[in-house]
mmCIF file of C-alpha atoms in Angstrom:
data_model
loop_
_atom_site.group_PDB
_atom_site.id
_atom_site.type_symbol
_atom_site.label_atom_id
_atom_site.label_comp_id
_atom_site.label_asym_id
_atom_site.label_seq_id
_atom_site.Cartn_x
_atom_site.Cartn_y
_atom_site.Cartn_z
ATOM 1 C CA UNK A 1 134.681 102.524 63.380
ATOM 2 C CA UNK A 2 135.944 105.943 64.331
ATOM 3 C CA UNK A 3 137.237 108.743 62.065
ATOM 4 C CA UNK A 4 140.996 107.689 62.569
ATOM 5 C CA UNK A 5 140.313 104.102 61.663
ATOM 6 C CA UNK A 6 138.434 104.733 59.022
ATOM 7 C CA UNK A 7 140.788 106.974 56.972
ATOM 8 C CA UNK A 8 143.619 105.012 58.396
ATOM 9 C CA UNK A 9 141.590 101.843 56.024
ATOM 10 C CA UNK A 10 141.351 103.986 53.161
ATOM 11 C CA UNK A 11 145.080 105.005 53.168
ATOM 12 C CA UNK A 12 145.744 101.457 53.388
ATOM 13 C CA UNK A 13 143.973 100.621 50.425
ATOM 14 C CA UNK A 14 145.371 103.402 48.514
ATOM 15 C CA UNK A 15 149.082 104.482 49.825
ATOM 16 C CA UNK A 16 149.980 103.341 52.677
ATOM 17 C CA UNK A 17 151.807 100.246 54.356
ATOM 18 C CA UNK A 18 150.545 98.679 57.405
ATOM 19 C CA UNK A 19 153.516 96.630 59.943
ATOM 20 C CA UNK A 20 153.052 95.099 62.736
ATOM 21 C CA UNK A 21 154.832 94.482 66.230
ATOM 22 C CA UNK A 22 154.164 92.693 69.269
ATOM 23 C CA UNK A 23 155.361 94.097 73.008
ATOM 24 C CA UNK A 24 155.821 92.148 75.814
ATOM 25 C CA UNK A 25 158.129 89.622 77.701
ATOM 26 C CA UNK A 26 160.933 89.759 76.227
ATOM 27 C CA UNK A 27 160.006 92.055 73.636
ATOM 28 C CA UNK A 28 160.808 95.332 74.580
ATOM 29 C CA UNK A 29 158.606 98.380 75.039
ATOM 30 C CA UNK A 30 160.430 100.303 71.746
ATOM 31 C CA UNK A 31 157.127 101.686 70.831
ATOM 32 C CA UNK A 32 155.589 104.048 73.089
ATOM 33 C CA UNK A 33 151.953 103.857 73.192
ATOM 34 C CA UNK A 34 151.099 106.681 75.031
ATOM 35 C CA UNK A 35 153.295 109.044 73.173
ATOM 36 C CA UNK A 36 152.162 107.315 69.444
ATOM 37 C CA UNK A 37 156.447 106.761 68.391
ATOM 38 C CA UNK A 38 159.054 104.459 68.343
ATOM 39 C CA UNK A 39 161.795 105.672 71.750
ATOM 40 C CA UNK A 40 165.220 106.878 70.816
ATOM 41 C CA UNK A 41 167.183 103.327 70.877
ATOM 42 C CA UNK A 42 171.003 102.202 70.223
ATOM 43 C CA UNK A 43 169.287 98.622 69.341
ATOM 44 C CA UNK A 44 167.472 97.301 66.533
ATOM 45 C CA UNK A 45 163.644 97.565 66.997
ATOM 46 C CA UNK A 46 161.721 94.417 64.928
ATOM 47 C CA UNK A 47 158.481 94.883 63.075
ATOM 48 C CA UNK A 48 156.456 92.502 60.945
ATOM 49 C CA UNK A 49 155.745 92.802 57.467
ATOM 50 C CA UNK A 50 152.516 90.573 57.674
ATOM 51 C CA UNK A 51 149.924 89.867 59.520
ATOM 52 C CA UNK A 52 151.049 86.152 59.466
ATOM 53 C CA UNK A 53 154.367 86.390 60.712
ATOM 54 C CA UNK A 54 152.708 88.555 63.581
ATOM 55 C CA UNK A 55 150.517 86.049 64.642
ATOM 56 C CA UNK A 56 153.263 83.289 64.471
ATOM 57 C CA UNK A 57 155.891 85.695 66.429
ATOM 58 C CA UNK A 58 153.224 86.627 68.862
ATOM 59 C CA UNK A 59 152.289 83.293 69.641
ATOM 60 C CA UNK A 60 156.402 82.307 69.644
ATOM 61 C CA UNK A 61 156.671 85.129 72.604
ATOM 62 C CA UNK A 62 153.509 83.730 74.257
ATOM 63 C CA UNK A 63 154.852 80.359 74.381
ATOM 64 C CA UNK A 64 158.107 81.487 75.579
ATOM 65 C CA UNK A 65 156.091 83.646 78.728
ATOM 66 C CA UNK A 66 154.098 80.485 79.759
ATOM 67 C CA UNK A 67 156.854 78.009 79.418
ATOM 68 C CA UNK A 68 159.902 80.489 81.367
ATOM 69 C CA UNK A 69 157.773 82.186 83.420
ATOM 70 C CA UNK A 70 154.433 80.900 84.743
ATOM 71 C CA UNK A 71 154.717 76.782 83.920
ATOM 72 C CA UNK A 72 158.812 77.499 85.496
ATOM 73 C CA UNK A 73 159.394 74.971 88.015
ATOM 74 C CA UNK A 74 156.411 72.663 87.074
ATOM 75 C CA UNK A 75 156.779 68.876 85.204
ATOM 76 C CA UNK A 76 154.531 70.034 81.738
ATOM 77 C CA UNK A 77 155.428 72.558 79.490
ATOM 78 C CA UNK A 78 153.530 73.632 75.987
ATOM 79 C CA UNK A 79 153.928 70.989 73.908
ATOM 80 C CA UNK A 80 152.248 68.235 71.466
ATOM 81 C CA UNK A 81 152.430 65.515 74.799
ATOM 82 C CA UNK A 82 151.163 67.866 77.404
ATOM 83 C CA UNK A 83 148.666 69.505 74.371
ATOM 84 C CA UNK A 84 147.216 65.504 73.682
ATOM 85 C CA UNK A 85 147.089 64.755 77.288
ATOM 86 C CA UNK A 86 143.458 66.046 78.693
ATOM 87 C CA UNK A 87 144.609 66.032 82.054
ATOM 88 C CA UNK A 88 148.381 67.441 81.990
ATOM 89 C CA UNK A 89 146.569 70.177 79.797
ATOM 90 C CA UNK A 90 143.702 70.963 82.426
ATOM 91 C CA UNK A 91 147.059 71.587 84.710
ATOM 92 C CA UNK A 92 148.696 73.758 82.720
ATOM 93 C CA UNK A 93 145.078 75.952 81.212
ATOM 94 C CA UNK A 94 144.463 76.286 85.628
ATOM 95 C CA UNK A 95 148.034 77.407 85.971
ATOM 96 C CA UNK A 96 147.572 80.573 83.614
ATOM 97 C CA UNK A 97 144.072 81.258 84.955
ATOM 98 C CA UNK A 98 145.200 81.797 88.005
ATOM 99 C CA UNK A 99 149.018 83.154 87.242
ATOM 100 C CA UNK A 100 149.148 86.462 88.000
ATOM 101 C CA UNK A 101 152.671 86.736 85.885
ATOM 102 C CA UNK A 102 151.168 87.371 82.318
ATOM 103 C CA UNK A 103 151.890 91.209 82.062
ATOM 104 C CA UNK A 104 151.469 93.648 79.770
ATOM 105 C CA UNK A 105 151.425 92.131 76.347
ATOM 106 C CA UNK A 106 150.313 94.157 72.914
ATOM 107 C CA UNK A 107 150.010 93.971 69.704
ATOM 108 C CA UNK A 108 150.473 96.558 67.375
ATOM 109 C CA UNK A 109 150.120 98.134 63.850
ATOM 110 C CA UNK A 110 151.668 100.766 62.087
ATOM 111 C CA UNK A 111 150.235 102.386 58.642
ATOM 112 C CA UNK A 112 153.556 104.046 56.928
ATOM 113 C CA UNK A 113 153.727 105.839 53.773
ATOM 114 C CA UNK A 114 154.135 103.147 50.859
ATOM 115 C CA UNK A 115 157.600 104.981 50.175
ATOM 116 C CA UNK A 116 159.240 103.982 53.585
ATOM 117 C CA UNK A 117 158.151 99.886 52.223
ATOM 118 C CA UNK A 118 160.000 100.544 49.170
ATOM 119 C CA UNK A 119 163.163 102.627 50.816
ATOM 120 C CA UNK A 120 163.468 99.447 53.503
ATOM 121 C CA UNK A 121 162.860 96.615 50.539
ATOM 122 C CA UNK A 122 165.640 98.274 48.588
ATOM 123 C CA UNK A 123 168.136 98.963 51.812
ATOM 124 C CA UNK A 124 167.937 95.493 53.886
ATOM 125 C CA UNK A 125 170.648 93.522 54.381
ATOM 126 C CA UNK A 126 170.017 89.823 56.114
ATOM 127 C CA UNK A 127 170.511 89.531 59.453
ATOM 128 C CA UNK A 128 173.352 86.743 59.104
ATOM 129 C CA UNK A 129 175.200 89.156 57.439
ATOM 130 C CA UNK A 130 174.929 91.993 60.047
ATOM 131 C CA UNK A 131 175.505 95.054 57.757
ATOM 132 C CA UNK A 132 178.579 96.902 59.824
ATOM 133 C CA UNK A 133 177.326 99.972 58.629
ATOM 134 C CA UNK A 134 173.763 99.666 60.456
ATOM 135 C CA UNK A 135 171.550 99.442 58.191
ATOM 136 C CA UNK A 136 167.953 97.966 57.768
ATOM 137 C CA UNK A 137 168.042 94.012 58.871
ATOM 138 C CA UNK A 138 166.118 91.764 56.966
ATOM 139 C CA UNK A 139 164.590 89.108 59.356
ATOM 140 C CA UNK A 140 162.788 85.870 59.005
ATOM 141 C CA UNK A 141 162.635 85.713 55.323
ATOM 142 C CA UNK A 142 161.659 82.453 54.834
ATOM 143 C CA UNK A 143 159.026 82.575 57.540
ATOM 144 C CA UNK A 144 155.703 83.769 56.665
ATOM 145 C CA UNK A 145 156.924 86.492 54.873
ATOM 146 C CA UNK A 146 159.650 87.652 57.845
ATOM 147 C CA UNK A 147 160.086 91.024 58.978
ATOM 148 C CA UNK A 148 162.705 94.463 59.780
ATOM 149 C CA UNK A 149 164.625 95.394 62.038
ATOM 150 C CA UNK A 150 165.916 99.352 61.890
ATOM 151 C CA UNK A 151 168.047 101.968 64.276
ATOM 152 C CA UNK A 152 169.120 105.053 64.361
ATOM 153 C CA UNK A 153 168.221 107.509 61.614
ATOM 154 C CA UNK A 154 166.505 104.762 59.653
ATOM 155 C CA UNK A 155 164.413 104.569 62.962
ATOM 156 C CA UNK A 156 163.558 108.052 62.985
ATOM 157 C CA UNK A 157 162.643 107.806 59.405
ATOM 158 C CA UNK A 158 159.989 105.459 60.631
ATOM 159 C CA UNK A 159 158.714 107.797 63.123
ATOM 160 C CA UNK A 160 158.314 110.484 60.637
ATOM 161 C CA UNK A 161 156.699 108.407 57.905
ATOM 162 C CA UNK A 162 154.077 106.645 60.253
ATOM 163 C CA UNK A 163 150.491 108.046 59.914
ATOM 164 C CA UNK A 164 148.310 106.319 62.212
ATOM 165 C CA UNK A 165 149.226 103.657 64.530
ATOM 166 C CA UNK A 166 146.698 101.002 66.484
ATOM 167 C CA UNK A 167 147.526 98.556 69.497
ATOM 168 C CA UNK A 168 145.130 96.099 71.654
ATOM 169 C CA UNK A 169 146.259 94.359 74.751
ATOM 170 C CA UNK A 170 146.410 90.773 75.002
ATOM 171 C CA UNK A 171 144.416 89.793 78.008
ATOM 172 C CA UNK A 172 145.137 86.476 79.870
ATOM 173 C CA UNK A 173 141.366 85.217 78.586
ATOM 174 C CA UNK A 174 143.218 85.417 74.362
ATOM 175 C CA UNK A 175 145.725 83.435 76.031
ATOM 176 C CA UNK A 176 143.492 81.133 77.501
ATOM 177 C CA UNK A 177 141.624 81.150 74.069
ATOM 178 C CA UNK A 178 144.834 80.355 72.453
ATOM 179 C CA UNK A 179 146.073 77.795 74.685
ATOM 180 C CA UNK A 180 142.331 75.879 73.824
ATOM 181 C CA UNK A 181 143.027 76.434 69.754
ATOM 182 C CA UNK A 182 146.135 74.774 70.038
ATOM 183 C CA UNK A 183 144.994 72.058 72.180
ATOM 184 C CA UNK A 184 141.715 71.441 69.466
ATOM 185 C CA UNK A 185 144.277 71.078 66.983
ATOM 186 C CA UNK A 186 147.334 69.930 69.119
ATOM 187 C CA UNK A 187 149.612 72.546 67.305
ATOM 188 C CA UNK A 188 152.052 74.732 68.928
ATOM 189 C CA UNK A 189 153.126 77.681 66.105
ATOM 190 C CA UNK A 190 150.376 78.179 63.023
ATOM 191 C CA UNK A 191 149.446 81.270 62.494
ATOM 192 C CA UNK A 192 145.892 80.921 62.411
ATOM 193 C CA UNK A 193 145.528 79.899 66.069
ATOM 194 C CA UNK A 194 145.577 83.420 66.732
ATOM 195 C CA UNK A 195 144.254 85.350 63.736
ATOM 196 C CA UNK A 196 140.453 84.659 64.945
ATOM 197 C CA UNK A 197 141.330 85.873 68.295
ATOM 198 C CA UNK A 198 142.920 89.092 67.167
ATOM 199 C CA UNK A 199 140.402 89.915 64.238
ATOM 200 C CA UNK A 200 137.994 89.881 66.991
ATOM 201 C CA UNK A 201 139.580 92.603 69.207
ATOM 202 C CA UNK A 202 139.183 96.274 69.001
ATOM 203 C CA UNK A 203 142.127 98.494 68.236
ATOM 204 C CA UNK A 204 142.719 102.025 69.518
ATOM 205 C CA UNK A 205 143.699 103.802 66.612
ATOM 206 C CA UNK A 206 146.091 107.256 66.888
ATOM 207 C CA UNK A 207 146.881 109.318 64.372
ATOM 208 C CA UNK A 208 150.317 111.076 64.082
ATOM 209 C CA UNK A 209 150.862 114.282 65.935
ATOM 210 C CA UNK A 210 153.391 115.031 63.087
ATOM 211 C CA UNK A 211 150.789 115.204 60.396
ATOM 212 C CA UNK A 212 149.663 118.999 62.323
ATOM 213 C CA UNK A 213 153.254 119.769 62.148
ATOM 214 C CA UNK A 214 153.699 122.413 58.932
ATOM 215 C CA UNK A 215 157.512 122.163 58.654
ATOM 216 C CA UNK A 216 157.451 118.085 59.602
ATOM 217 C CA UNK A 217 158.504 117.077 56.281
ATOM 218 C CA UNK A 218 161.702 118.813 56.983
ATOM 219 C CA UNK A 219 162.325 116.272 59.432
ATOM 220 C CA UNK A 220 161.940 113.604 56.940
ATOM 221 C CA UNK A 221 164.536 115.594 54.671
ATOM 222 C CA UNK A 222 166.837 115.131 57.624
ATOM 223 C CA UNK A 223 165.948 111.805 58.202
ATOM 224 C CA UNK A 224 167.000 110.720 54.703
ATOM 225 C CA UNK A 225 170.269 113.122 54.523
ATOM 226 C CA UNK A 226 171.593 111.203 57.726
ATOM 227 C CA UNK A 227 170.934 107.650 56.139
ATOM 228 C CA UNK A 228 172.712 108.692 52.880
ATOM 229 C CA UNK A 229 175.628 110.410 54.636
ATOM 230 C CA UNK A 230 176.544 107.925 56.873
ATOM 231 C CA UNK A 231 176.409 105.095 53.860
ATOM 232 C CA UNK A 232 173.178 103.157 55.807
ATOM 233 C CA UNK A 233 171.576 102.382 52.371
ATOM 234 C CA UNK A 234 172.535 99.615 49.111
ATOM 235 C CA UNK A 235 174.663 99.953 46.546
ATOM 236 C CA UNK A 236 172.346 99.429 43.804
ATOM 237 C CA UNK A 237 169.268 101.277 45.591
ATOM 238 C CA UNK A 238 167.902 104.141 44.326
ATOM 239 C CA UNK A 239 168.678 106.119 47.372
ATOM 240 C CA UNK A 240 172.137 105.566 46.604
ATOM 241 C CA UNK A 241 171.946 106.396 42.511
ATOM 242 C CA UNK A 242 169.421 109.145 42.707
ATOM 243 C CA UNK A 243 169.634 110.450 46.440
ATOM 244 C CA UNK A 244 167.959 114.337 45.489
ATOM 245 C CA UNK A 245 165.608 112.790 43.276
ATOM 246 C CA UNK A 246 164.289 109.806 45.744
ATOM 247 C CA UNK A 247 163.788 112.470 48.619
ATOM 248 C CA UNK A 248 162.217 114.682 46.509
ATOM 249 C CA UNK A 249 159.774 112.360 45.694
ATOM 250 C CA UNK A 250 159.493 110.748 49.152
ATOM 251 C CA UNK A 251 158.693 114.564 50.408
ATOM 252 C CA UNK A 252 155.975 115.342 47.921
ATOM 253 C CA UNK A 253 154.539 111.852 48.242
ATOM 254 C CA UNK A 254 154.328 112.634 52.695
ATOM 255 C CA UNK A 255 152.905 116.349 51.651
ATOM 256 C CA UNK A 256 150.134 115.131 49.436
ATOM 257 C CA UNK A 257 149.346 112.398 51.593
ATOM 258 C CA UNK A 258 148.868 114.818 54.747
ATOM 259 C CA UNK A 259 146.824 117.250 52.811
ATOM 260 C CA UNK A 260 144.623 114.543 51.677
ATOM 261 C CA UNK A 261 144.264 112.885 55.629
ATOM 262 C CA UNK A 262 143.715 116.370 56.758
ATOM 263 C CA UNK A 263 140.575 117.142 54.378
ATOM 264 C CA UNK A 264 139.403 113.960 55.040
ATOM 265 C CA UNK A 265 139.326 114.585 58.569
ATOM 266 C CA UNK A 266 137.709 118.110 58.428
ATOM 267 C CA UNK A 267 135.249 116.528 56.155
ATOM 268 C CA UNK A 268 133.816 114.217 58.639
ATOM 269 C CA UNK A 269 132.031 116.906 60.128
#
């Protein structure tokens, strides 16, 4: 386990939040890997709030690939029939081993400061109901916990309150993995098909270029500032009834948190 994954644990077990997202198909590249942030975007980027509903929306999206994309054209498509059948599924498991379509596909995971969890918890709207303000977009809720979806400043406040983020690509031999897990068990969507198969890969963990930034958690000030003046948060939130006091606290909560990563890390050695 290296330094950055290691403290990135203990923060989790302490302060910290961990989300996920998976990239890919028709999930767009939002989060840039190379750069360790979310890109500026006018849409709503979508993050899990479990590891479950990860899985399940990863394997949703992987679904989707085989059945548009490399199994287009052809009579079988994922399903219980084609997943029963031995030899319609020998077809369709020769199809992706030798499809050359599969892409880049990731998954990845975010640790935020435990305040951002409680700012989005207290601001989300449902996503029936698009807020027209903007706001944070509650997704899923009834499905393995659901997810988020945020823009804008609420966006940037994600950005600025991520610590350490992790991603591993998902290679056509998980898919292959996968495809055999759900034709063991002849299911299409549970979770736990792919939990095994991602507990077992390593993950390139990054830690936040902002946390060597002295005057970062001015940015976060901003952040916050924007989302109350432009009305992006609940009535009843504390945002809303306390705004000075919730940033306040948000601000000394990022400051302590950075000192603390930052001894840890000069520690090590």
């Amino acid at each position: 386990m290296t330094t950055y994954s290691e403290i990135a644990r203990q923060l989790l077990e302490e302060e910290a939040k961990e989300y996920y997202r998976f990239q890919g198909h028709n999930s767009f590249d939002y989060f840039d890997i190379r750069n360790n942030r979310f890109k500026n975007s006018d849409y709503y980027v979508y993050f899990s709030r479990g590891l479950y509903h990860h899985y399940y929306f990863t394997i949703r999206r992987i679904r989707q690939l085989l059945n548009t994309v490399i199994l287009e054209g052809e009579d079988e498509m994922i399903s219980r029939k084609t997943l029963s059948n031995p030899e319609k599924f020998g077809h369709i498991k020769s199809l992706v081993f030798n499809s050359d379509k599969i892409g880049e596909l990731t998954s990845i995971k975010l640790v935020c400061d435990n305040n951002f969890d409680r700012l989005i918890r207290e601001n989300c709207a449902n996503n029936r109901n698009k807020p027209p303000y903007r706001g944070v977009e509650r997704v899923d809720r009834k499905v393995y916990g659901g997810g988020y979806g945020v823009t804008g400043p609420w966006l940037d406040l994600m950005n600025h309150l991520t610590y350490f983020s992790s991603y591993s690509r998902i290679t056509g031999d998980d898919i292959r993995r996968l495809l055999d897990e759900m034709h063991r068990g002849n299911r299409q969507t549970n979770p736990r098909l792919l939990q095994k198969i991602l507990e077992e890969k390593d993950y390139t963990c990054q830690i936040s270029p902002n946390f060597f930034n002295d005057f970062h958690k001015y940015s976060i000030m901003d952040d916050l500032e924007r989302i109350v003046e432009a009305g992006l948060i609940m009535p009843d939130s504390r945002l809303q009834t306390e705004p000075r006091e919730t940033i306040k606290d948000v601000l000394n909560s990022y400051q302590d948190t950075r000192e603390k990563v930052l001894r840890r890390i000069d520690g090590k050695y």
